[in-house]
Tab-separated table of N, CA, C and O in Angstrom:
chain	number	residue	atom	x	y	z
A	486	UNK	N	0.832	-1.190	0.000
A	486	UNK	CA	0.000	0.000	0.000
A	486	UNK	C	0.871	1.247	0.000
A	486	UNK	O	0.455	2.179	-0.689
A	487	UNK	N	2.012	1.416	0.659
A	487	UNK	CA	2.415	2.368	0.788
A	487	UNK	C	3.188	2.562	-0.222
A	487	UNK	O	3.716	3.671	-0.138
A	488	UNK	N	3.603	1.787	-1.458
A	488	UNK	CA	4.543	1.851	-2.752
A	488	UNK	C	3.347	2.379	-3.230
A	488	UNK	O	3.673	3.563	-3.316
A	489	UNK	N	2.432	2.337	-3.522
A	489	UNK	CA	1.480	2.750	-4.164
A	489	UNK	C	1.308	4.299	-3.912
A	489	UNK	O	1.290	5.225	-4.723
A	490	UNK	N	1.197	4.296	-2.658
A	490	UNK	CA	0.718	6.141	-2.124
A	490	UNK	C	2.044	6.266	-2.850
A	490	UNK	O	1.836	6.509	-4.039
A	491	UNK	N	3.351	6.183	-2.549
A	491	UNK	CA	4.250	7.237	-2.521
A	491	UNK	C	4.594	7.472	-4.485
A	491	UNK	O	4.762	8.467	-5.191
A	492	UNK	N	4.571	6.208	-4.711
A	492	UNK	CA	4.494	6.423	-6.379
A	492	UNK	C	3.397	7.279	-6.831
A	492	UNK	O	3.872	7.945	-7.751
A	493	UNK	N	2.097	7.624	-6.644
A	493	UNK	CA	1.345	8.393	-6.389
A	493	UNK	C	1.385	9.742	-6.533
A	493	UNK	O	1.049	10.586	-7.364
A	494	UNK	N	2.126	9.656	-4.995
A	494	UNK	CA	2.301	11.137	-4.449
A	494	UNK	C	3.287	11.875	-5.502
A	494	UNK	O	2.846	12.858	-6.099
A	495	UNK	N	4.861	11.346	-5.792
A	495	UNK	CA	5.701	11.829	-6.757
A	495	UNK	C	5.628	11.882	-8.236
A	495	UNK	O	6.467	12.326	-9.021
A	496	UNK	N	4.276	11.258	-8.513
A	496	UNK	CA	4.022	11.431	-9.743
A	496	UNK	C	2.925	12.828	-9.981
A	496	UNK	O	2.702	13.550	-10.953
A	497	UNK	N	2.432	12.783	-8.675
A	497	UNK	CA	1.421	14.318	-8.782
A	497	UNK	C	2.424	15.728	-8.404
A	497	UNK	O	2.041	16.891	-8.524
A	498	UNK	N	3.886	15.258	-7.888
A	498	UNK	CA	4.821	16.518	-7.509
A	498	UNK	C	5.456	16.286	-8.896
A	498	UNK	O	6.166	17.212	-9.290
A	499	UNK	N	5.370	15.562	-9.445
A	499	UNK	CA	6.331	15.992	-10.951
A	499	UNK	C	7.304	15.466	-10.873
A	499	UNK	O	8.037	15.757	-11.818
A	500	UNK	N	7.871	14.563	-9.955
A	500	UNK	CA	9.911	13.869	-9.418
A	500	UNK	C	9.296	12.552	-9.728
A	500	UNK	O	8.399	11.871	-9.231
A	501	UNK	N	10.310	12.418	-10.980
A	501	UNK	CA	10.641	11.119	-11.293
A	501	UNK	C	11.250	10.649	-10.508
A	501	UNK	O	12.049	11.309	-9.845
A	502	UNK	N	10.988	8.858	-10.271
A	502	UNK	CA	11.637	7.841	-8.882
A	502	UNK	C	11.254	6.982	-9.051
A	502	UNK	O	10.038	6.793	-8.995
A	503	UNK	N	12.131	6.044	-9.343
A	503	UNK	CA	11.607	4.490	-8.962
A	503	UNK	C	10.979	3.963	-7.408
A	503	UNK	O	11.513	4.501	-6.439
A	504	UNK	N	10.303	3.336	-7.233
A	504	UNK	CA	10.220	3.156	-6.028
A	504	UNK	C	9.980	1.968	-5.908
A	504	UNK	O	9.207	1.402	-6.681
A	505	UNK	N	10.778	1.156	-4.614
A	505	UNK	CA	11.000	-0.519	-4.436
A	505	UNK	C	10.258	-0.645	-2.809
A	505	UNK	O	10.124	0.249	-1.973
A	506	UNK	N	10.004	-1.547	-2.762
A	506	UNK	CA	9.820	-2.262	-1.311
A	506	UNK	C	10.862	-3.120	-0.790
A	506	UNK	O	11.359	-4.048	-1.428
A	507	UNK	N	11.196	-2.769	0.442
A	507	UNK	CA	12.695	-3.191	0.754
A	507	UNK	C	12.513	-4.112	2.380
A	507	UNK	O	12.027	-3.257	3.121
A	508	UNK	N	12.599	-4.753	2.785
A	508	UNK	CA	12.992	-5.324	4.201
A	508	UNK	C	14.277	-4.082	5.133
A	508	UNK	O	14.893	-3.296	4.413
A	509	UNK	N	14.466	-4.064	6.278
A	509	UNK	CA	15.484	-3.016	6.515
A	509	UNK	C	16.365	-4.031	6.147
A	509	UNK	O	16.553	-3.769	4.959
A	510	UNK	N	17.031	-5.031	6.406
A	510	UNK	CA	18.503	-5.562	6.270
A	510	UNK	C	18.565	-5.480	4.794
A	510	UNK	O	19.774	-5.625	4.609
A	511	UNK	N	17.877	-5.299	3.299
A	511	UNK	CA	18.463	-5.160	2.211
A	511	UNK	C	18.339	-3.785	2.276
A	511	UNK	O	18.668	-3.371	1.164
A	512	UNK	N	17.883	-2.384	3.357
A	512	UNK	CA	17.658	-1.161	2.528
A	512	UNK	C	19.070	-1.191	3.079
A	512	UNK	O	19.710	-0.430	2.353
A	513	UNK	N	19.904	-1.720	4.048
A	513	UNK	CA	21.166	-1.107	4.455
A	513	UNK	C	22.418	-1.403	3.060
A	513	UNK	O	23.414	-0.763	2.724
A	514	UNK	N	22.016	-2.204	2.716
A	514	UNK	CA	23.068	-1.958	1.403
A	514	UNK	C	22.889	-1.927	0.214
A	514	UNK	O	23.721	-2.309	-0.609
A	515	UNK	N	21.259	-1.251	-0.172
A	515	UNK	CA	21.312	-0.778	-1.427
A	515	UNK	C	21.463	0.502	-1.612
A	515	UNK	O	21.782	1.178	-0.634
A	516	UNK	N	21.307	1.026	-2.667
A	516	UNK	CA	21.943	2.121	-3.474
A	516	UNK	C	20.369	3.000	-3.336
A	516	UNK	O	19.513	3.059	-4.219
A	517	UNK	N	20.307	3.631	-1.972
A	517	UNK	CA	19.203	4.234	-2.261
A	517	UNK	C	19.139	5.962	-2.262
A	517	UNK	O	20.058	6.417	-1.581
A	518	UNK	N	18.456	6.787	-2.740
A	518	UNK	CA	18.308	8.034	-2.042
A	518	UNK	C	17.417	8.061	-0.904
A	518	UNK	O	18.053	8.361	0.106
A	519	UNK	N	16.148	7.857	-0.669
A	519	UNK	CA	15.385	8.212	0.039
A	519	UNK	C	14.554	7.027	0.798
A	519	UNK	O	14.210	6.297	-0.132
A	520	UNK	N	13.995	6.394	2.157
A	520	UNK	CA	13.910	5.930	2.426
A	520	UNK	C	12.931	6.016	3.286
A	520	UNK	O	13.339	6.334	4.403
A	521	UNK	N	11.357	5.798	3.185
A	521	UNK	CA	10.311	5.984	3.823
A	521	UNK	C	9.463	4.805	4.163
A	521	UNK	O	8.891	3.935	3.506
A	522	UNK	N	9.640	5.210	5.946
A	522	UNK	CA	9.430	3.970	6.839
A	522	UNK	C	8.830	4.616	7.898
A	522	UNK	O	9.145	5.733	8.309
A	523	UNK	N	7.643	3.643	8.495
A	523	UNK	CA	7.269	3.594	9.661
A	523	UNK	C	8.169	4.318	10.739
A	523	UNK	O	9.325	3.894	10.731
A	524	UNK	N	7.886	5.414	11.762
A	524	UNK	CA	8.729	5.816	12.336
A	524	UNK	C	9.172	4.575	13.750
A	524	UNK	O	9.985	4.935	14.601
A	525	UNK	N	8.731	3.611	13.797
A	525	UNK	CA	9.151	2.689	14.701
A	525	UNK	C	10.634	2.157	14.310
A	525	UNK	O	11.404	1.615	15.103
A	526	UNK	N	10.919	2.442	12.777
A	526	UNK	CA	12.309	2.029	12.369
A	526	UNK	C	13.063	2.727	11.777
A	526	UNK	O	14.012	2.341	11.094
A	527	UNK	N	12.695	3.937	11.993
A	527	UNK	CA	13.754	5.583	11.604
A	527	UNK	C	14.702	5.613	12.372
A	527	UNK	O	15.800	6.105	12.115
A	528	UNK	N	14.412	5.152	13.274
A	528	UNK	CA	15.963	5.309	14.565
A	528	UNK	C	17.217	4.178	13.615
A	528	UNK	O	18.406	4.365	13.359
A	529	UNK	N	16.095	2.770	13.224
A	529	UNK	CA	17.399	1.864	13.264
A	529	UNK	C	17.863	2.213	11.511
A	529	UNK	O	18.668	1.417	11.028
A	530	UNK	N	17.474	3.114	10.802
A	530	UNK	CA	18.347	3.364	9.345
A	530	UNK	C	19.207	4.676	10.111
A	530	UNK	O	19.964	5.145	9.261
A	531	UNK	N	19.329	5.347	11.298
A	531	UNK	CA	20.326	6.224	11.250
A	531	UNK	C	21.160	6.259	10.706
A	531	UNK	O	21.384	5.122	10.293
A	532	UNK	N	22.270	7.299	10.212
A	532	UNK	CA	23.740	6.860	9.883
A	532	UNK	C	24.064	6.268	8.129
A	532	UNK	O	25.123	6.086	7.528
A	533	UNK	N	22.275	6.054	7.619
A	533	UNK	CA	22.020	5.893	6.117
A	533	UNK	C	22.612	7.416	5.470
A	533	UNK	O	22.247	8.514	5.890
A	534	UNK	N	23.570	7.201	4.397
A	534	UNK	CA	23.447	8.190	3.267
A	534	UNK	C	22.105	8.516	2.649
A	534	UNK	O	21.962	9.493	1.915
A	535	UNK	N	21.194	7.741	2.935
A	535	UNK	CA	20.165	8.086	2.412
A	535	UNK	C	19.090	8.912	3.003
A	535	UNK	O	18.924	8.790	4.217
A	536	UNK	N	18.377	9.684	2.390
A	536	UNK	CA	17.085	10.282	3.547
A	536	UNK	C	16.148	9.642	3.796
A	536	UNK	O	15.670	8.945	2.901
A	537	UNK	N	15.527	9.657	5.171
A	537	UNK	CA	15.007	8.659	5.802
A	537	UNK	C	13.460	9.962	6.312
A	537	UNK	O	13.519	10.934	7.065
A	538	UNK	N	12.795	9.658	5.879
A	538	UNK	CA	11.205	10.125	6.171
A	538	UNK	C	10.605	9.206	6.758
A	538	UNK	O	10.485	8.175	6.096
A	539	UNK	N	10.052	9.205	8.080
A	539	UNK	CA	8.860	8.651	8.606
A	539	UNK	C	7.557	9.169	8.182
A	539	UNK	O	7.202	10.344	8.083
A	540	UNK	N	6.642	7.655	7.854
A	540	UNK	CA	4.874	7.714	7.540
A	540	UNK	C	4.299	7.205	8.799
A	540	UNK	O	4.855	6.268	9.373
A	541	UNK	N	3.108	7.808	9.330
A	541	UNK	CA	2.372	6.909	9.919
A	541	UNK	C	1.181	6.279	9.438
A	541	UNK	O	0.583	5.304	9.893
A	542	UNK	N	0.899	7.098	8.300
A	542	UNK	CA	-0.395	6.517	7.881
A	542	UNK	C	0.167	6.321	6.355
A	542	UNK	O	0.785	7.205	5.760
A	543	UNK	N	-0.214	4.717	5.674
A	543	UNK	CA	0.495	4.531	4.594
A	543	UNK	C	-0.933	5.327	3.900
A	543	UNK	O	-0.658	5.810	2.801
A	544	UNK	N	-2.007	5.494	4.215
A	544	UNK	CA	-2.814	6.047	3.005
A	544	UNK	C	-2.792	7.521	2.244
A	544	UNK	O	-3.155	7.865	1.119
A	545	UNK	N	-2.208	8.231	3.351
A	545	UNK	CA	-2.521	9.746	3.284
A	545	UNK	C	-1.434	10.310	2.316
A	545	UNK	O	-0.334	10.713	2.692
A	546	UNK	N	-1.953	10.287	0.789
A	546	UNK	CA	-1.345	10.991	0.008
A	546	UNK	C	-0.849	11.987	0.156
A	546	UNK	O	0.353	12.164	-0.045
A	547	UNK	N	-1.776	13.020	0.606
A	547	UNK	CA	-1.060	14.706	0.839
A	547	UNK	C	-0.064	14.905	1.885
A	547	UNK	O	0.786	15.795	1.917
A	548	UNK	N	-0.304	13.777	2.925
A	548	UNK	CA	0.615	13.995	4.000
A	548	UNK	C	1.812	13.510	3.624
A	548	UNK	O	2.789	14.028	4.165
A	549	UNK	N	2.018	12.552	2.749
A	549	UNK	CA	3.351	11.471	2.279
A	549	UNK	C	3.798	12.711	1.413
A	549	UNK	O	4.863	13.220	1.762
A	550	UNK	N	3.192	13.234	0.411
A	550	UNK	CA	3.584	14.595	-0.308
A	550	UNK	C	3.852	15.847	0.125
A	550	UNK	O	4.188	16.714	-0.681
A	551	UNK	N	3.709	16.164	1.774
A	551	UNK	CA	4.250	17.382	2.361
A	551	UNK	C	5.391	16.839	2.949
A	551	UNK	O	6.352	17.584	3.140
A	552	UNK	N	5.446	15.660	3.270
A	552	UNK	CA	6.934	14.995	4.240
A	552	UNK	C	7.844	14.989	2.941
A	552	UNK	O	8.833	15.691	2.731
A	553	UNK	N	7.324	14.112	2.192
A	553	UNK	CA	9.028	14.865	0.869
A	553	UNK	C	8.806	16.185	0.397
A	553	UNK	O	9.869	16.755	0.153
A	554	UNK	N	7.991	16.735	0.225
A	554	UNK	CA	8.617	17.964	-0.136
A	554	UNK	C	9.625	18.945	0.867
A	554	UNK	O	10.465	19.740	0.446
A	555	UNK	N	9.328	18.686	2.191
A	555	UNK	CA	9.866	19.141	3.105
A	555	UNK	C	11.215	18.452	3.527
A	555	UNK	O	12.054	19.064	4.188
A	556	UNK	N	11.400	17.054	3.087
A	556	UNK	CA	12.991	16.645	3.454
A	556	UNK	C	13.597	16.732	2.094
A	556	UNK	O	14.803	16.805	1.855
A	557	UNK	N	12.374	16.713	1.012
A	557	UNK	CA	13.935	16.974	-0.002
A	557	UNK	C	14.117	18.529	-0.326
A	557	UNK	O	15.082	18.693	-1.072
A	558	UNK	N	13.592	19.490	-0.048
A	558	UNK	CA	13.747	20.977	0.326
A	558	UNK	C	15.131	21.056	1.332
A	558	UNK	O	16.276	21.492	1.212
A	559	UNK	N	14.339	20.374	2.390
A	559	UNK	CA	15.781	20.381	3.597
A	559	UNK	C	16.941	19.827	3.009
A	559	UNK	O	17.974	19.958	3.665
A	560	UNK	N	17.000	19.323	2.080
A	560	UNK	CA	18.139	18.644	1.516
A	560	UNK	C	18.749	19.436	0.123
A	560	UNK	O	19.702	19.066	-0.564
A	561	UNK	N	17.888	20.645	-0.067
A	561	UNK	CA	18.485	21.318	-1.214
A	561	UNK	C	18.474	20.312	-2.868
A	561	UNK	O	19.187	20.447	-3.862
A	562	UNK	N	17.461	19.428	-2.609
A	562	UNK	CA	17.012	18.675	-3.875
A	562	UNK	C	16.086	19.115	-4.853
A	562	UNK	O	16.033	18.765	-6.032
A	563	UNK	N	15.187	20.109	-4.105
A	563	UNK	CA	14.122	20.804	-4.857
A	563	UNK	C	13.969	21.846	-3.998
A	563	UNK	O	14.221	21.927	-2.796
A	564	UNK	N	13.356	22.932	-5.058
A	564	UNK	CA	13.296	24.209	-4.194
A	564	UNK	C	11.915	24.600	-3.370
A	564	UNK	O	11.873	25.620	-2.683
């Protein structure tokens, strides 16, 4: 469900992205940018090169679409 919202969401902001479903022990060594998870397991990707956004609700499109716009802003990825 939640590959769905977020493919969704970045296709209505205009940012092209693949987006995968990952277990944490394969997100730690793939090649990712961005990484959106339940905040029960944001603590354990710390220390990722990658950006790490917590969802709590996998449905809420607009909310999954204000959390990236706001970490990839904070990240100087989009303006």
């Amino acid at each position: 469900i939640l590959k769905m919202t977020v493919e969704d969401a970045l296709r209505e902001l205009g940012l092209p992205a693949r987006v995968e479903h990952m277990d944490l022990s394969s997100v730690r060594s793939a090649p990712v940018d961005i990484i959106i998870a339940q905040p029960l397991h944001t603590e354990e990707l710390r220390g990722l090169k990658a950006l790490v956004i917590p969802v709590t609700n996998f449905l809420d499109k607009e909310g999954i679409k204000r959390a990236l716009v706001a970490k990839l802003q904070e990240a100087g990825w989009i303006q």
